[in-house]
Amino acid sequence: MSHNSSGTLLGHPKGLFLLFGTELWERFSYYAMRAILVLYLTDKTINGGLGWTTEEALNLYGIYTGLVYFTPLIGGWIADNILGQRRSIIIGGVLMAIGQFTLALPHSVVDPHAVSAFYIGLAFLIVGNGLFKPNISTMVGDLYPEGDNRRDGAFTIFYMGINIGSLLAGVIAGTASAVYGWKAGFLCAGVGMLMSLLIQVFFAQRYLGDIGTVPAAVRDAENNASGKKEPLTKIERDRLKVILVMCTFVIVFWAGFEQAGGLMNIYSQEYTNRMIGNFEVPAAWFQSLNPFFIIICAPILAALWVRMGKSEPNSPVKFALAMFSLALGFACMIGAALEQNGDVTVKTSMMWLVGAYFFHTIGELCLSPIGLSMVTKLAPLRLASLMMGAWFGANAIANYIAGVVGASIGEAGPLAIFSGIAITAVIAGVLLLLFSNKLISWMHGAEGAVDNDDSDTKPQPANA
């Protein structure tokens, strides 16, 4: 595969920053719509919401986010075997833009079919996302040869792009909706998607060369002596086992983390004292705390992993750290619930939410970019986008569970739910620490030199 030699920027191929820009605007589009979706559905007022109950809205939100993470499995397979990653991204982007603009159609145009138009818009978003999401991340991995230790850092930078998009989204779409009504928020999302497409269409050839143009299965068959698809080797099977084990822990993490868009969003709207002087902070702004903290902390963590050198923790240990951070975040939410002491009329301090989002963010940085990077290290070439899809599939299950957990808030009450998630996260973290050595041995050196005691018995990768 010829890597494009268009030079580097900050020590990384320029193609990374092209993908960073494409993803930034696509995520802007996704989060702009996500920040207002539940609020639009439950709004009964003149703003022209659909007037659903909170439970109906959270259920739909769970199904939508679940499908958004499930379709990449199909999109990854299509890209690996038929379209290639670049074409998949363009087609997916076009479909998503159509979806966002459908949501933005004013009620005067779509009534009495407002709800049908809403579902059609969502359908375009879900299908487009399936083609877009797994392939953009896989291409980031393709910029680096095997064993290149810049990869975790590259995904952390790429991840910053996601979060700059998401930060802008909460503020811009939240403000547009507040001033001009919900449809203006959806319109912002559509414009963001167009930006993403334009960047990809005009600059991909220059900065990516032929990365992502040929389907991975075709490239892989050409590399085999037989020129055909070969069965998986033992090393490949072991590495796939690691991805699947890590997926189960990812489900636990995101099921807790995703309370941000649903349960914690509603908590900030209804039970939090959002006054600073005479100014009331809009609830949608809290959705921007997470990306704000990521943009600040991502470069620090990326630098820390490099600074630690040999003693840098391996992926399973980073995942365990993520679990403990998630638990700390929910400890803050337990603080808020205790401050209420069962009295729903009490408004709690904003600092609890700020603390919760901070610890959740640190956890996310120890898990999400590291996980994306790990999948590109461990997945066999011909399954690269498919395994990236499976990785997002774990998020799908997590989002569905998150919706179920969030919807049961009525019976259990916030304190029980927040403490339940915190305890589960701690248990998961401890399990990861116990099993980390086994997982590392299954990686067969994919994480670079192994410093554990049994490193001398490790088989070296065939292509080292």
Coordinates of C-alpha atoms in Angstrom, one line a residue:
M1 CA 0.0 0.0 0.0
S2 CA 1.6 3.3 -0.9
H3 CA 1.4 5.8 1.9
N4 CA 1.1 9.3 0.7
S5 CA 4.3 11.3 1.1
S6 CA 2.6 14.7 1.5
G7 CA 4.7 15.3 4.6
T8 CA 4.0 15.4 8.3
L9 CA 2.5 18.0 10.8
L10 CA 3.3 17.8 14.5
G11 CA 5.1 14.5 13.8
H12 CA 2.0 12.9 12.3
P13 CA 1.0 12.3 8.6
K14 CA -1.0 15.3 7.2
G15 CA -3.7 12.7 6.4
L16 CA -4.5 12.5 10.1
F17 CA -5.6 16.1 10.1
L18 CA -7.7 15.7 7.0
L19 CA -9.5 12.8 8.7
F20 CA -9.6 14.9 11.9
G21 CA -11.5 17.7 10.0
T22 CA -13.9 15.3 8.3
E23 CA -14.7 13.7 11.6
L24 CA -14.9 17.0 13.4
W25 CA -17.8 18.3 11.2
E26 CA -19.5 14.9 11.1
R27 CA -19.5 14.7 14.9
F28 CA -20.6 18.3 15.1
S29 CA -23.6 17.3 13.0
Y30 CA -24.3 14.2 15.1
Y31 CA -24.0 15.9 18.5
A32 CA -25.9 19.1 17.4
M33 CA -28.9 16.8 16.7
R34 CA -28.3 14.7 19.8
A35 CA -28.2 17.7 22.2
I36 CA -31.7 18.8 21.2
L37 CA -33.3 15.4 20.3
V38 CA -34.8 14.5 23.7
L39 CA -35.7 18.1 24.4
Y40 CA -37.4 18.5 21.0
L41 CA -39.4 15.3 21.5
T42 CA -40.6 16.2 25.0
D43 CA -41.3 19.9 24.3
K44 CA -45.0 20.6 24.5
T45 CA -44.9 24.3 24.1
I46 CA -45.1 26.8 21.2
N47 CA -41.5 26.0 20.2
G48 CA -43.1 23.2 18.1
G49 CA -41.9 20.1 19.9
L50 CA -43.7 16.8 19.5
G51 CA -44.9 16.7 23.1
W52 CA -43.9 13.1 24.0
T53 CA -43.5 11.9 27.6
T54 CA -40.0 11.7 29.0
E55 CA -40.1 7.9 29.0
E56 CA -41.1 7.7 25.3
A57 CA -38.4 10.2 24.4
L58 CA -35.7 8.3 26.3
N59 CA -36.8 5.1 24.7
L60 CA -36.6 6.5 21.2
Y61 CA -33.2 8.1 22.1
G62 CA -32.0 4.6 23.3
I63 CA -33.1 2.9 20.1
Y64 CA -31.7 5.7 17.9
T65 CA -28.3 5.7 19.5
G66 CA -28.3 1.9 19.6
L67 CA -28.9 1.7 15.8
V68 CA -26.3 4.4 15.2
Y69 CA -23.7 2.1 16.8
F70 CA -25.1 -1.1 15.3
T71 CA -25.1 -0.2 11.6
P72 CA -21.3 0.3 11.5
L73 CA -21.1 -3.6 11.6
I74 CA -22.9 -3.7 8.3
G75 CA -21.1 -0.6 6.9
G76 CA -17.7 -2.0 7.9
W77 CA -18.4 -5.3 6.1
I78 CA -19.6 -3.5 3.0
A79 CA -16.5 -1.3 3.0
D80 CA -14.1 -4.2 3.6
N81 CA -15.6 -6.3 0.8
I82 CA -17.3 -4.1 -1.8
L83 CA -17.0 -0.3 -1.6
G84 CA -13.7 0.5 0.1
Q85 CA -13.5 3.0 2.9
R86 CA -13.3 6.2 0.9
R87 CA -16.4 5.7 -1.2
S88 CA -18.3 4.4 1.9
I89 CA -17.5 7.7 3.7
I90 CA -18.8 9.9 0.9
I91 CA -22.0 7.9 0.4
G92 CA -22.6 7.8 4.1
G93 CA -22.0 11.6 4.4
V94 CA -24.5 12.4 1.7
L95 CA -27.2 10.2 3.3
M96 CA -26.6 11.9 6.7
A97 CA -26.8 15.4 5.2
I98 CA -30.2 14.4 3.6
G99 CA -31.3 13.1 7.0
Q100 CA -30.4 16.3 8.9
F101 CA -32.1 18.6 6.4
T102 CA -35.2 16.4 6.5
L103 CA -35.3 16.9 10.3
A104 CA -34.9 20.6 9.8
L105 CA -38.0 21.0 7.5
P106 CA -40.4 23.4 9.2
H107 CA -43.6 21.9 10.6
S108 CA -45.5 24.1 8.2
V109 CA -44.0 22.0 5.4
V110 CA -44.4 18.5 7.0
D111 CA -47.6 18.7 9.0
P112 CA -49.7 16.6 9.4
H113 CA -46.9 14.1 8.8
A114 CA -44.4 15.7 11.1
V115 CA -43.7 12.4 13.0
S116 CA -43.3 10.5 9.7
A117 CA -40.8 13.1 8.4
F118 CA -39.0 12.9 11.7
Y119 CA -38.6 9.1 11.4
I120 CA -37.5 9.3 7.7
G121 CA -34.8 11.8 8.7
L122 CA -33.6 9.5 11.5
A123 CA -33.5 6.5 9.1
F124 CA -31.2 8.4 6.6
L125 CA -29.0 9.4 9.6
I126 CA -28.8 5.8 10.8
V127 CA -27.9 4.3 7.4
G128 CA -25.4 7.0 6.5
N129 CA -23.7 6.7 9.8
G130 CA -23.2 3.0 9.3
L131 CA -21.2 3.6 6.2
F132 CA -19.3 6.5 7.7
K133 CA -18.4 5.7 11.2
P134 CA -16.3 2.5 11.1
N135 CA -14.3 3.5 8.0
I136 CA -13.0 6.9 9.1
S137 CA -11.5 5.4 12.2
T138 CA -9.9 2.4 10.3
M139 CA -8.3 4.9 7.9
V140 CA -6.6 6.6 10.8
G141 CA -5.0 3.3 11.7
D142 CA -4.0 2.8 8.0
L143 CA -1.8 5.9 8.1
Y144 CA 0.6 4.1 10.4
P145 CA 2.7 1.0 9.6
E146 CA 2.5 -2.0 12.0
G147 CA 4.3 -1.4 15.3
D148 CA 4.4 2.4 14.9
N149 CA 4.2 3.7 18.5
R150 CA 2.5 7.0 17.4
R151 CA -0.8 5.2 17.0
D152 CA -2.3 5.7 20.5
G153 CA -1.3 9.4 20.2
A154 CA -2.8 9.7 16.8
F155 CA -6.1 8.3 17.9
T156 CA -6.0 10.7 20.9
I157 CA -5.5 13.7 18.5
F158 CA -8.3 12.3 16.2
Y159 CA -10.5 12.0 19.3
M160 CA -9.9 15.7 20.0
G161 CA -11.4 16.5 16.6
I162 CA -14.5 14.5 17.5
N163 CA -14.8 16.5 20.7
I164 CA -14.2 20.0 19.2
G165 CA -17.1 19.1 16.9
S166 CA -19.2 18.0 19.9
L167 CA -18.3 21.1 21.9
L168 CA -19.2 23.5 19.2
A169 CA -22.4 21.5 18.6
G170 CA -23.9 21.8 22.1
V171 CA -23.3 25.5 22.2
I172 CA -24.3 26.4 18.6
A173 CA -27.3 24.1 18.2
G174 CA -28.4 24.8 21.8
T175 CA -28.3 28.5 21.2
A176 CA -29.9 28.4 17.8
S177 CA -32.7 26.2 19.1
A178 CA -33.3 28.5 22.1
V179 CA -33.4 31.6 19.8
Y180 CA -35.0 30.4 16.6
G181 CA -36.7 27.1 17.7
W182 CA -35.8 23.5 17.4
K183 CA -35.7 23.3 13.6
A184 CA -32.8 25.9 13.5
G185 CA -30.8 23.4 15.6
F186 CA -31.4 20.6 13.1
L187 CA -30.4 23.0 10.3
C188 CA -27.1 23.7 12.0
A189 CA -26.5 20.0 12.1
G190 CA -27.2 19.7 8.3
V191 CA -24.7 22.5 7.5
G192 CA -22.0 20.7 9.6
M193 CA -22.5 17.5 7.6
L194 CA -22.0 19.4 4.4
M195 CA -18.7 20.9 5.7
S196 CA -17.5 17.4 6.5
L197 CA -18.3 16.2 3.0
L198 CA -16.6 19.1 1.3
I199 CA -13.4 18.5 3.2
Q200 CA -13.4 14.9 2.2
V201 CA -14.3 15.4 -1.5
F202 CA -11.7 18.2 -2.1
F203 CA -8.7 17.1 0.0
A204 CA -8.7 13.3 0.4
Q205 CA -6.7 12.5 -2.8
R206 CA -4.0 14.9 -1.9
Y207 CA -3.4 13.9 1.7
L208 CA -4.5 10.2 1.8
G209 CA -3.2 9.0 -1.6
D210 CA -4.8 5.6 -2.2
I211 CA -5.5 4.8 1.5
G212 CA -9.1 3.4 1.7
T213 CA -9.7 3.3 -2.0
V214 CA -9.3 -0.5 -2.4
P215 CA -11.6 -2.8 -0.3
A216 CA -9.5 -4.4 2.5
A217 CA -10.5 -7.9 1.6
V218 CA -9.1 -7.4 -1.9
R219 CA -5.8 -5.9 -0.6
D220 CA -5.5 -8.8 1.9
A221 CA -6.0 -11.5 -0.8
E222 CA -3.3 -9.9 -2.9
N223 CA -0.9 -10.2 0.0
N224 CA -1.5 -13.9 0.4
A225 CA 0.7 -16.5 -1.4
S226 CA -2.5 -18.2 -2.7
G227 CA -4.0 -14.9 -3.8
K228 CA -7.2 -15.9 -2.1
K229 CA -8.9 -15.4 1.3
E230 CA -7.1 -17.6 3.9
P231 CA -8.5 -18.9 7.2
L232 CA -7.5 -17.1 10.4
T233 CA -4.2 -18.1 12.0
K234 CA -4.0 -18.9 15.7
I235 CA -2.4 -15.5 16.5
E236 CA -5.2 -13.7 14.6
R237 CA -7.8 -15.8 16.5
D238 CA -6.2 -14.9 19.9
R239 CA -6.1 -11.2 19.0
L240 CA -9.8 -11.3 18.0
K241 CA -10.5 -12.9 21.4
V242 CA -8.9 -9.8 23.1
I243 CA -11.2 -7.5 21.0
L244 CA -14.3 -9.4 22.1
V245 CA -13.3 -9.6 25.8
M246 CA -12.6 -5.8 25.8
C247 CA -15.9 -5.2 24.1
T248 CA -17.7 -6.6 27.1
F249 CA -16.0 -4.1 29.4
V250 CA -16.7 -1.4 26.9
I251 CA -20.4 -2.2 27.3
V252 CA -20.3 -1.7 31.0
F253 CA -18.4 1.6 30.6
W254 CA -20.6 3.2 28.0
A255 CA -23.9 2.0 29.6
G256 CA -22.9 4.2 32.5
F257 CA -21.3 7.0 30.5
E258 CA -24.3 7.4 28.1
Q259 CA -26.5 8.5 31.0
A260 CA -25.1 11.9 30.0
G261 CA -27.4 12.4 27.0
G262 CA -30.5 11.0 28.8
L263 CA -30.7 10.9 32.5
M264 CA -28.0 13.4 33.4
N265 CA -29.4 15.8 30.8
I266 CA -32.8 15.7 32.4
Y267 CA -31.1 15.9 35.9
S268 CA -29.4 19.1 34.8
Q269 CA -32.6 20.5 33.4
E270 CA -34.9 19.7 36.4
Y271 CA -32.9 19.3 39.6
T272 CA -29.8 21.5 39.2
N273 CA -29.5 25.1 40.3
R274 CA -28.2 26.6 37.0
M275 CA -28.1 30.2 38.1
I276 CA -24.9 32.2 38.0
G277 CA -25.9 35.6 39.2
N278 CA -29.0 36.5 37.1
F279 CA -27.9 34.2 34.3
E280 CA -29.4 30.8 33.9
V281 CA -27.1 28.3 32.2
P282 CA -29.0 26.4 29.5
A283 CA -29.2 22.6 30.3
A284 CA -27.8 21.8 26.8
W285 CA -24.6 23.5 27.7
F286 CA -23.7 20.8 30.2
Q287 CA -23.4 18.5 27.2
S288 CA -20.4 20.5 26.2
L289 CA -18.5 20.0 29.5
N290 CA -17.4 16.5 28.4
P291 CA -15.8 17.7 25.1
F292 CA -14.4 20.8 26.8
F293 CA -12.6 18.6 29.3
I294 CA -11.4 16.3 26.5
I295 CA -9.9 19.1 24.5
I296 CA -8.0 20.2 27.6
C297 CA -7.0 16.7 28.9
A298 CA -6.4 14.8 25.7
P299 CA -3.1 16.4 24.8
I300 CA -1.9 16.1 28.4
L301 CA -2.7 12.3 28.5
A302 CA -1.3 11.8 25.0
A303 CA 2.0 13.4 26.2
L304 CA 1.8 11.4 29.5
W305 CA 1.7 8.1 27.7
V306 CA 4.7 9.0 25.6
R307 CA 6.6 10.4 28.7
M308 CA 6.0 7.1 30.6
G309 CA 7.8 5.3 27.8
K310 CA 8.5 1.7 28.9
S311 CA 6.2 2.0 32.0
E312 CA 3.2 3.1 30.0
P313 CA 0.3 1.0 31.1
N314 CA -1.1 -1.5 28.5
S315 CA -4.6 -1.3 27.1
P316 CA -6.3 -3.5 29.7
V317 CA -4.8 -1.5 32.6
K318 CA -5.9 1.8 30.9
F319 CA -9.4 0.3 30.6
A320 CA -9.4 -0.5 34.3
L321 CA -8.4 3.1 35.0
A322 CA -11.4 4.2 32.9
M323 CA -13.7 2.1 35.0
F324 CA -12.5 3.6 38.2
S325 CA -12.9 7.1 36.8
L326 CA -16.4 6.3 35.8
A327 CA -17.1 5.2 39.3
L328 CA -15.7 8.5 40.7
G329 CA -18.0 10.5 38.3
F330 CA -21.0 8.7 39.6
A331 CA -19.8 9.2 43.2
C332 CA -20.3 13.0 42.4
M333 CA -23.8 12.2 41.2
I334 CA -24.4 10.3 44.4
G335 CA -23.4 13.5 46.2
A336 CA -26.0 15.4 44.3
A337 CA -28.7 12.9 45.1
L338 CA -27.7 12.9 48.8
E339 CA -27.9 16.7 48.8
Q340 CA -31.5 16.4 47.6
N341 CA -32.2 13.8 50.3
G342 CA -35.3 12.5 48.5
D343 CA -36.8 16.0 48.1
V344 CA -37.3 16.7 44.4
T345 CA -37.9 20.4 45.0
V346 CA -34.3 20.9 46.2
K347 CA -32.0 22.1 43.4
T348 CA -28.5 20.8 43.7
S349 CA -25.2 22.5 43.1
M350 CA -23.9 22.6 39.5
M351 CA -20.4 21.5 40.8
W352 CA -21.6 17.9 41.3
L353 CA -22.4 17.7 37.5
V354 CA -19.2 19.4 36.6
G355 CA -17.2 16.9 38.7
A356 CA -19.1 14.0 37.3
Y357 CA -18.4 15.1 33.7
F358 CA -14.8 15.6 34.5
F359 CA -14.2 12.1 35.9
H360 CA -16.2 10.6 33.1
T361 CA -14.0 12.4 30.6
I362 CA -10.8 11.1 32.1
G363 CA -12.3 7.6 32.0
E364 CA -13.3 8.1 28.3
L365 CA -9.8 9.2 27.4
C366 CA -8.4 6.0 29.0
L367 CA -10.8 3.9 27.1
S368 CA -12.1 5.2 23.8
P369 CA -9.1 6.4 21.7
I370 CA -7.1 3.5 23.3
G371 CA -9.8 1.1 22.2
L372 CA -9.9 2.4 18.6
S373 CA -6.1 2.2 18.4
M374 CA -6.2 -1.3 19.9
V375 CA -8.7 -2.6 17.3
T376 CA -6.5 -1.3 14.4
K377 CA -3.5 -3.1 16.0
L378 CA -5.2 -6.4 16.6
A379 CA -7.7 -6.8 13.8
P380 CA -6.6 -8.8 10.7
L381 CA -6.5 -6.5 7.6
R382 CA -9.4 -8.1 5.8
L383 CA -11.6 -7.7 8.9
A384 CA -10.4 -4.2 9.9
S385 CA -13.5 -2.2 9.3
L386 CA -15.8 -5.0 10.3
M387 CA -14.0 -5.3 13.7
M388 CA -14.2 -1.5 14.1
G389 CA -18.0 -2.0 13.4
A390 CA -18.1 -4.7 16.1
W391 CA -16.4 -2.3 18.5
F392 CA -19.2 0.3 17.9
G393 CA -21.6 -2.6 18.1
A394 CA -20.6 -3.0 21.8
N395 CA -21.5 0.7 22.1
A396 CA -24.9 -0.1 20.6
I397 CA -25.6 -2.7 23.3
A398 CA -24.4 -0.2 25.9
N399 CA -26.7 2.5 24.6
Y400 CA -29.6 0.2 24.7
I401 CA -28.8 -0.8 28.3
A402 CA -28.3 2.9 29.1
G403 CA -31.8 3.7 27.8
V404 CA -33.3 0.9 29.9
V405 CA -31.4 2.0 33.0
G406 CA -32.3 5.7 32.4
A407 CA -36.0 4.9 31.9
S408 CA -36.2 2.9 35.2
I409 CA -35.3 6.1 37.2
G410 CA -38.9 6.5 38.1
E411 CA -39.1 3.2 40.1
A412 CA -35.6 3.1 41.6
G413 CA -34.8 6.8 42.1
P414 CA -31.5 8.6 41.1
L415 CA -29.5 7.5 44.2
A416 CA -30.0 3.8 43.6
I417 CA -29.1 4.1 39.9
F418 CA -26.1 6.3 40.4
S419 CA -24.6 4.0 43.1
G420 CA -25.5 0.9 41.2
I421 CA -23.5 2.1 38.2
A422 CA -20.6 3.2 40.4
I423 CA -20.3 -0.3 42.1
T424 CA -20.6 -2.1 38.8
A425 CA -17.8 0.0 37.3
V426 CA -15.5 -0.7 40.3
I427 CA -16.1 -4.5 40.0
A428 CA -15.4 -4.3 36.2
G429 CA -12.1 -2.4 36.8
V430 CA -10.9 -5.0 39.4
L431 CA -11.7 -7.9 37.0
L432 CA -9.7 -6.2 34.2
L433 CA -6.6 -5.8 36.4
L434 CA -6.9 -9.5 37.3
F435 CA -7.1 -10.6 33.7
S436 CA -4.7 -8.1 32.1
N437 CA -1.7 -10.5 31.8
K438 CA -3.8 -13.1 30.1
L439 CA -5.1 -10.6 27.6
I440 CA -1.6 -9.3 26.9
S441 CA -0.3 -12.8 26.1
W442 CA -3.2 -13.2 23.6
M443 CA -2.1 -10.0 21.9
H444 CA 1.1 -11.7 20.8
G445 CA 3.2 -8.6 21.0
A446 CA 0.8 -6.3 19.1
E447 CA 1.3 -3.7 21.8
G448 CA 5.0 -3.5 21.2
A449 CA 7.6 -4.8 23.5
V450 CA 6.1 -6.6 26.5
D451 CA 7.7 -5.9 29.8
N452 CA 5.9 -8.6 31.8
D453 CA 8.0 -11.4 33.3
D454 CA 6.9 -13.9 30.7
S455 CA 8.0 -11.7 27.8
D456 CA 10.9 -13.9 26.8
T457 CA 8.5 -16.8 26.2
K458 CA 6.3 -14.7 23.9
P459 CA 6.2 -15.6 20.2
Q460 CA 7.3 -12.6 18.2
P461 CA 4.8 -11.5 15.5
A462 CA 5.6 -13.0 12.2
N463 CA 6.0 -9.7 10.4
A464 CA 8.0 -8.0 13.1

